[in-house]
PDB file of C-alpha atoms in Angstrom:
ATOM      1  CA  VAL A   1     104.758-156.086 118.749  1.00  0.00           C
ATOM      2  CA  ALA A   2     102.527-157.147 121.637  1.00  0.00           C
ATOM      3  CA  ARG A   3      99.703-159.451 120.792  1.00  0.00           C
ATOM      4  CA  ALA A   4      96.371-159.544 122.648  1.00  0.00           C
ATOM      5  CA  PHE A   5      95.820-162.631 124.765  1.00  0.00           C
ATOM      6  CA  GLN A   6      92.388-164.023 123.970  1.00  0.00           C
ATOM      7  CA  PRO A   7      91.912-167.375 125.728  1.00  0.00           C
ATOM      8  CA  SER A   8      89.128-169.592 124.460  1.00  0.00           C
ATOM      9  CA  SER A   9      88.692-171.565 127.700  1.00  0.00           C
ATOM     10  CA  LEU A  10      89.352-171.284 131.435  1.00  0.00           C
ATOM     11  CA  ASP A  11      92.141-173.864 131.107  1.00  0.00           C
ATOM     12  CA  GLU A  12      93.823-171.693 128.467  1.00  0.00           C
ATOM     13  CA  LEU A  13      93.366-168.608 130.664  1.00  0.00           C
ATOM     14  CA  GLU A  14      94.953-170.369 133.645  1.00  0.00           C
ATOM     15  CA  LYS A  15      97.871-171.575 131.520  1.00  0.00           C
ATOM     16  CA  GLY A  16      98.417-168.025 130.232  1.00  0.00           C
ATOM     17  CA  LEU A  17      98.286-166.555 133.758  1.00  0.00           C
ATOM     18  CA  ARG A  18     100.789-169.113 135.061  1.00  0.00           C
ATOM     19  CA  SER A  19     103.232-168.137 132.311  1.00  0.00           C
ATOM     20  CA  LEU A  20     103.190-164.436 133.258  1.00  0.00           C
ATOM     21  CA  ARG A  21     105.600-164.684 136.166  1.00  0.00           C
ATOM     22  CA  ARG A  22     107.863-167.139 137.891  1.00  0.00           C
ATOM     23  CA  GLY A  23     106.152-168.621 140.943  1.00  0.00           C
ATOM     24  CA  LEU A  24     102.642-168.525 139.527  1.00  0.00           C
ATOM     25  CA  ASP A  25     103.049-172.180 138.614  1.00  0.00           C
ATOM     26  CA  ARG A  26     102.440-172.878 142.348  1.00  0.00           C
ATOM     27  CA  ALA A  27      99.346-170.661 142.564  1.00  0.00           C
ATOM     28  CA  THR A  28      95.807-171.971 142.897  1.00  0.00           C
ATOM     29  CA  PHE A  29      93.257-170.423 140.553  1.00  0.00           C
ATOM     30  CA  ARG A  30      89.509-170.413 141.171  1.00  0.00           C
ATOM     31  CA  PHE A  31      87.280-169.115 138.426  1.00  0.00           C
ATOM     32  CA  CYS A  32      83.718-168.502 139.558  1.00  0.00           C
ATOM     33  CA  SER A  33      80.560-167.415 137.821  1.00  0.00           C
ATOM     34  CA  SER A  34      78.599-164.306 138.706  1.00  0.00           C
ATOM     35  CA  THR A  35      75.784-166.470 140.082  1.00  0.00           C
ATOM     36  CA  GLU A  36      77.969-167.559 143.017  1.00  0.00           C
ATOM     37  CA  GLY A  37      77.867-164.116 144.656  1.00  0.00           C
ATOM     38  CA  ALA A  38      80.919-161.933 145.227  1.00  0.00           C
ATOM     39  CA  VAL A  39      80.279-161.330 148.924  1.00  0.00           C
ATOM     40  CA  SER A  40      80.080-165.024 149.835  1.00  0.00           C
ATOM     41  CA  LEU A  41      83.237-165.693 147.787  1.00  0.00           C
ATOM     42  CA  LEU A  42      85.005-162.819 149.591  1.00  0.00           C
ATOM     43  CA  GLN A  43      83.905-164.255 152.941  1.00  0.00           C
ATOM     44  CA  THR A  44      85.355-167.638 151.942  1.00  0.00           C
ATOM     45  CA  ALA A  45      88.648-166.047 150.831  1.00  0.00           C
ATOM     46  CA  CYS A  46      88.962-164.114 154.103  1.00  0.00           C
ATOM     47  CA  SER A  47      88.165-167.209 156.140  1.00  0.00           C
ATOM     48  CA  GLU A  48      90.804-169.221 154.270  1.00  0.00           C
ATOM     49  CA  LEU A  49      93.340-166.421 154.833  1.00  0.00           C
ATOM     50  CA  SER A  50      92.635-166.337 158.572  1.00  0.00           C
ATOM     51  CA  THR A  51      93.051-170.127 158.915  1.00  0.00           C
ATOM     52  CA  GLY A  52      96.378-170.014 157.090  1.00  0.00           C
ATOM     53  CA  ASP A  53      95.302-171.779 153.904  1.00  0.00           C
ATOM     54  CA  TRP A  54      96.813-168.914 151.878  1.00  0.00           C
ATOM     55  CA  GLN A  55      99.436-166.224 152.396  1.00  0.00           C
ATOM     56  CA  ALA A  56      97.713-163.943 149.892  1.00  0.00           C
ATOM     57  CA  VAL A  57      94.631-163.904 147.676  1.00  0.00           C
ATOM     58  CA  LEU A  58      94.109-161.792 144.581  1.00  0.00           C
ATOM     59  CA  PHE A  59      90.343-161.342 144.645  1.00  0.00           C
ATOM     60  CA  GLY A  60      88.351-159.635 141.947  1.00  0.00           C
ATOM     61  CA  GLY A  61      86.198-159.851 138.927  1.00  0.00           C
ATOM     62  CA  VAL A  62      85.407-158.643 135.470  1.00  0.00           C
ATOM     63  CA  ASP A  63      81.990-157.917 134.034  1.00  0.00           C
ATOM     64  CA  SER A  64      81.181-157.027 130.467  1.00  0.00           C
ATOM     65  CA  MET A  65      77.745-156.681 128.969  1.00  0.00           C
ATOM     66  CA  VAL A  66      78.861-154.601 126.011  1.00  0.00           C
ATOM     67  CA  ASP A  67      78.287-156.957 123.144  1.00  0.00           C
ATOM     68  CA  VAL A  68      75.516-157.408 120.599  1.00  0.00           C
ATOM     69  CA  VAL A  69      74.146-160.610 122.141  1.00  0.00           C
ATOM     70  CA  SER A  70      73.903-159.266 125.721  1.00  0.00           C
ATOM     71  CA  CYS A  71      72.443-155.898 124.675  1.00  0.00           C
ATOM     72  CA  THR A  72      69.888-157.558 122.371  1.00  0.00           C
ATOM     73  CA  MET A  73      68.870-160.020 125.100  1.00  0.00           C
ATOM     74  CA  LEU A  74      68.429-157.227 127.659  1.00  0.00           C
ATOM     75  CA  ALA A  75      66.363-155.154 125.227  1.00  0.00           C
ATOM     76  CA  ARG A  76      64.115-158.075 124.198  1.00  0.00           C
ATOM     77  CA  GLU A  77      63.502-159.013 127.834  1.00  0.00           C
ATOM     78  CA  GLY A  78      62.729-155.385 128.757  1.00  0.00           C
ATOM     79  CA  ARG A  79      65.641-155.336 131.225  1.00  0.00           C
ATOM     80  CA  CYS A  80      67.426-152.174 129.971  1.00  0.00           C
ATOM     81  CA  ALA A  81      67.246-149.113 132.201  1.00  0.00           C
ATOM     82  CA  THR A  82      64.933-146.481 130.745  1.00  0.00           C
ATOM     83  CA  ASP A  83      62.836-143.573 132.037  1.00  0.00           C
ATOM     84  CA  SER A  84      59.996-146.047 132.648  1.00  0.00           C
ATOM     85  CA  ASN A  85      62.211-148.903 133.924  1.00  0.00           C
ATOM     86  CA  SER A  86      64.411-147.496 136.691  1.00  0.00           C
ATOM     87  CA  HIS A  87      65.342-150.935 138.008  1.00  0.00           C
ATOM     88  CA  GLY A  88      66.765-151.992 134.640  1.00  0.00           C
ATOM     89  CA  VAL A  89      70.349-152.772 133.705  1.00  0.00           C
ATOM     90  CA  ILE A  90      72.757-150.322 132.091  1.00  0.00           C
ATOM     91  CA  PRO A  91      75.178-152.359 129.958  1.00  0.00           C
ATOM     92  CA  GLY A  92      78.781-151.563 130.748  1.00  0.00           C
ATOM     93  CA  GLU A  93      82.184-152.954 131.564  1.00  0.00           C
ATOM     94  CA  ALA A  94      83.963-153.089 134.886  1.00  0.00           C
ATOM     95  CA  ALA A  95      86.886-154.774 136.586  1.00  0.00           C
ATOM     96  CA  ALA A  96      88.204-154.586 140.117  1.00  0.00           C
ATOM     97  CA  TYR A  97      90.831-156.560 142.036  1.00  0.00           C
ATOM     98  CA  VAL A  98      92.222-156.325 145.543  1.00  0.00           C
ATOM     99  CA  LEU A  99      95.188-158.138 147.062  1.00  0.00           C
ATOM    100  CA  LEU A 100      94.279-159.642 150.429  1.00  0.00           C
ATOM    101  CA  GLN A 101      97.058-160.735 152.786  1.00  0.00           C
ATOM    102  CA  SER A 102      96.945-162.200 156.260  1.00  0.00           C
ATOM    103  CA  LYS A 103     100.276-160.582 157.181  1.00  0.00           C
ATOM    104  CA  THR A 104     101.663-157.388 155.694  1.00  0.00           C
ATOM    105  CA  GLN A 105     104.996-155.663 155.663  1.00  0.00           C
ATOM    106  CA  GLY A 106     104.383-152.510 157.695  1.00  0.00           C
ATOM    107  CA  ALA A 107     101.019-150.887 158.222  1.00  0.00           C
ATOM    108  CA  PRO A 108      98.143-152.072 156.015  1.00  0.00           C
ATOM    109  CA  LEU A 109      96.947-149.654 153.348  1.00  0.00           C
ATOM    110  CA  THR A 110      93.329-150.245 154.253  1.00  0.00           C
ATOM    111  CA  LYS A 111      91.064-152.424 156.318  1.00  0.00           C
ATOM    112  CA  ILE A 112      87.756-153.984 155.350  1.00  0.00           C
ATOM    113  CA  ALA A 113      85.713-153.452 158.504  1.00  0.00           C
ATOM    114  CA  GLY A 114      82.858-155.641 157.351  1.00  0.00           C
ATOM    115  CA  PHE A 115      80.839-156.822 154.424  1.00  0.00           C
ATOM    116  CA  GLY A 116      77.273-157.915 154.048  1.00  0.00           C
ATOM    117  CA  HIS A 117      74.721-158.925 151.495  1.00  0.00           C
ATOM    118  CA  ALA A 118      70.958-159.157 151.296  1.00  0.00           C
ATOM    119  CA  SER A 119      68.376-160.000 148.686  1.00  0.00           C
ATOM    120  CA  GLU A 120      66.135-157.268 147.354  1.00  0.00           C
ATOM    121  CA  PRO A 121      62.700-158.435 148.536  1.00  0.00           C
ATOM    122  CA  HIS A 122      60.831-156.362 145.943  1.00  0.00           C
ATOM    123  CA  SER A 123      63.092-156.599 142.902  1.00  0.00           C
ATOM    124  CA  GLY A 124      61.431-155.067 139.865  1.00  0.00           C
ATOM    125  CA  GLN A 125      58.777-153.283 141.943  1.00  0.00           C
ATOM    126  CA  ALA A 126      60.494-149.958 142.639  1.00  0.00           C
ATOM    127  CA  ALA A 127      57.441-147.968 141.557  1.00  0.00           C
ATOM    128  CA  GLU A 128      55.126-149.779 143.993  1.00  0.00           C
ATOM    129  CA  LYS A 129      57.316-150.774 146.943  1.00  0.00           C
ATOM    130  CA  GLN A 130      60.271-149.426 148.898  1.00  0.00           C
ATOM    131  CA  MET A 131      63.568-151.074 148.031  1.00  0.00           C
ATOM    132  CA  GLY A 132      65.270-152.320 151.205  1.00  0.00           C
ATOM    133  CA  GLY A 133      67.936-154.746 150.020  1.00  0.00           C
ATOM    134  CA  LEU A 134      70.814-152.261 149.850  1.00  0.00           C
ATOM    135  CA  VAL A 135      69.980-150.848 153.293  1.00  0.00           C
ATOM    136  CA  ALA A 136      69.848-154.389 154.734  1.00  0.00           C
ATOM    137  CA  ALA A 137      73.221-155.224 153.149  1.00  0.00           C
ATOM    138  CA  ILE A 138      74.817-152.087 154.616  1.00  0.00           C
ATOM    139  CA  GLN A 139      73.350-152.850 158.045  1.00  0.00           C
ATOM    140  CA  ALA A 140      74.682-156.432 157.821  1.00  0.00           C
ATOM    141  CA  SER A 141      78.150-155.166 156.921  1.00  0.00           C
ATOM    142  CA  LEU A 142      78.223-152.823 159.915  1.00  0.00           C
ATOM    143  CA  ALA A 143      76.611-155.152 162.482  1.00  0.00           C
ATOM    144  CA  GLY A 144      78.897-155.658 165.457  1.00  0.00           C
ATOM    145  CA  LYS A 145      81.811-153.784 163.846  1.00  0.00           C
ATOM    146  CA  GLY A 146      81.537-150.591 165.896  1.00  0.00           C
ATOM    147  CA  VAL A 147      81.257-148.500 162.716  1.00  0.00           C
ATOM    148  CA  SER A 148      78.344-146.149 162.177  1.00  0.00           C
ATOM    149  CA  PRO A 149      77.126-145.217 158.680  1.00  0.00           C
ATOM    150  CA  THR A 150      78.284-141.630 159.284  1.00  0.00           C
ATOM    151  CA  ARG A 151      81.903-142.837 159.686  1.00  0.00           C
ATOM    152  CA  MET A 152      82.013-144.731 156.389  1.00  0.00           C
ATOM    153  CA  ASP A 153      84.535-143.490 153.847  1.00  0.00           C
ATOM    154  CA  CYS A 154      83.463-145.766 151.007  1.00  0.00           C
ATOM    155  CA  LEU A 155      80.474-147.827 149.958  1.00  0.00           C
ATOM    156  CA  SER A 156      80.929-150.459 147.267  1.00  0.00           C
ATOM    157  CA  TRP A 157      77.727-151.653 145.661  1.00  0.00           C
ATOM    158  CA  ASN A 158      77.654-154.672 143.360  1.00  0.00           C
ATOM    159  CA  GLY A 159      74.106-154.197 142.075  1.00  0.00           C
ATOM    160  CA  ILE A 160      70.840-155.988 142.638  1.00  0.00           C
ATOM    161  CA  LYS A 161      70.781-159.705 142.002  1.00  0.00           C
ATOM    162  CA  ARG A 162      67.515-160.988 140.589  1.00  0.00           C
TER     163      ARG A 162
END
């Protein structure tokens, strides 16, 4: 019978991950908080790959706001998305990971042409002002890459950071 792994600390999580497979005892783990910004962390990972610090990086994250404490906090602070609060948060769960390698066997499955980020200058003021943060982030990701918005196959949006 399989038992759920429920680590109580980052040290316990790292120990459990290292035990999953031979060779992971040599891996370096970095656990980061959501306040550090996924795009800047991805830029760092890509830079370290290109300088040869790593052969591969498993980059990703998990987000869960589906618990009584988080939902209660969002509701009390008026941060839940409603008909009258379109800039609010919709509690949910998500996880995404991508394996980044500097050298691949054969043709790569995909290529990240660029990535960008920008602050939303009018966060929480969608009714009064035009939101421009997402547009600025897309423009930053495409700048100097020779890719026009009409040629994009995928747009990944991580949400608005307050």
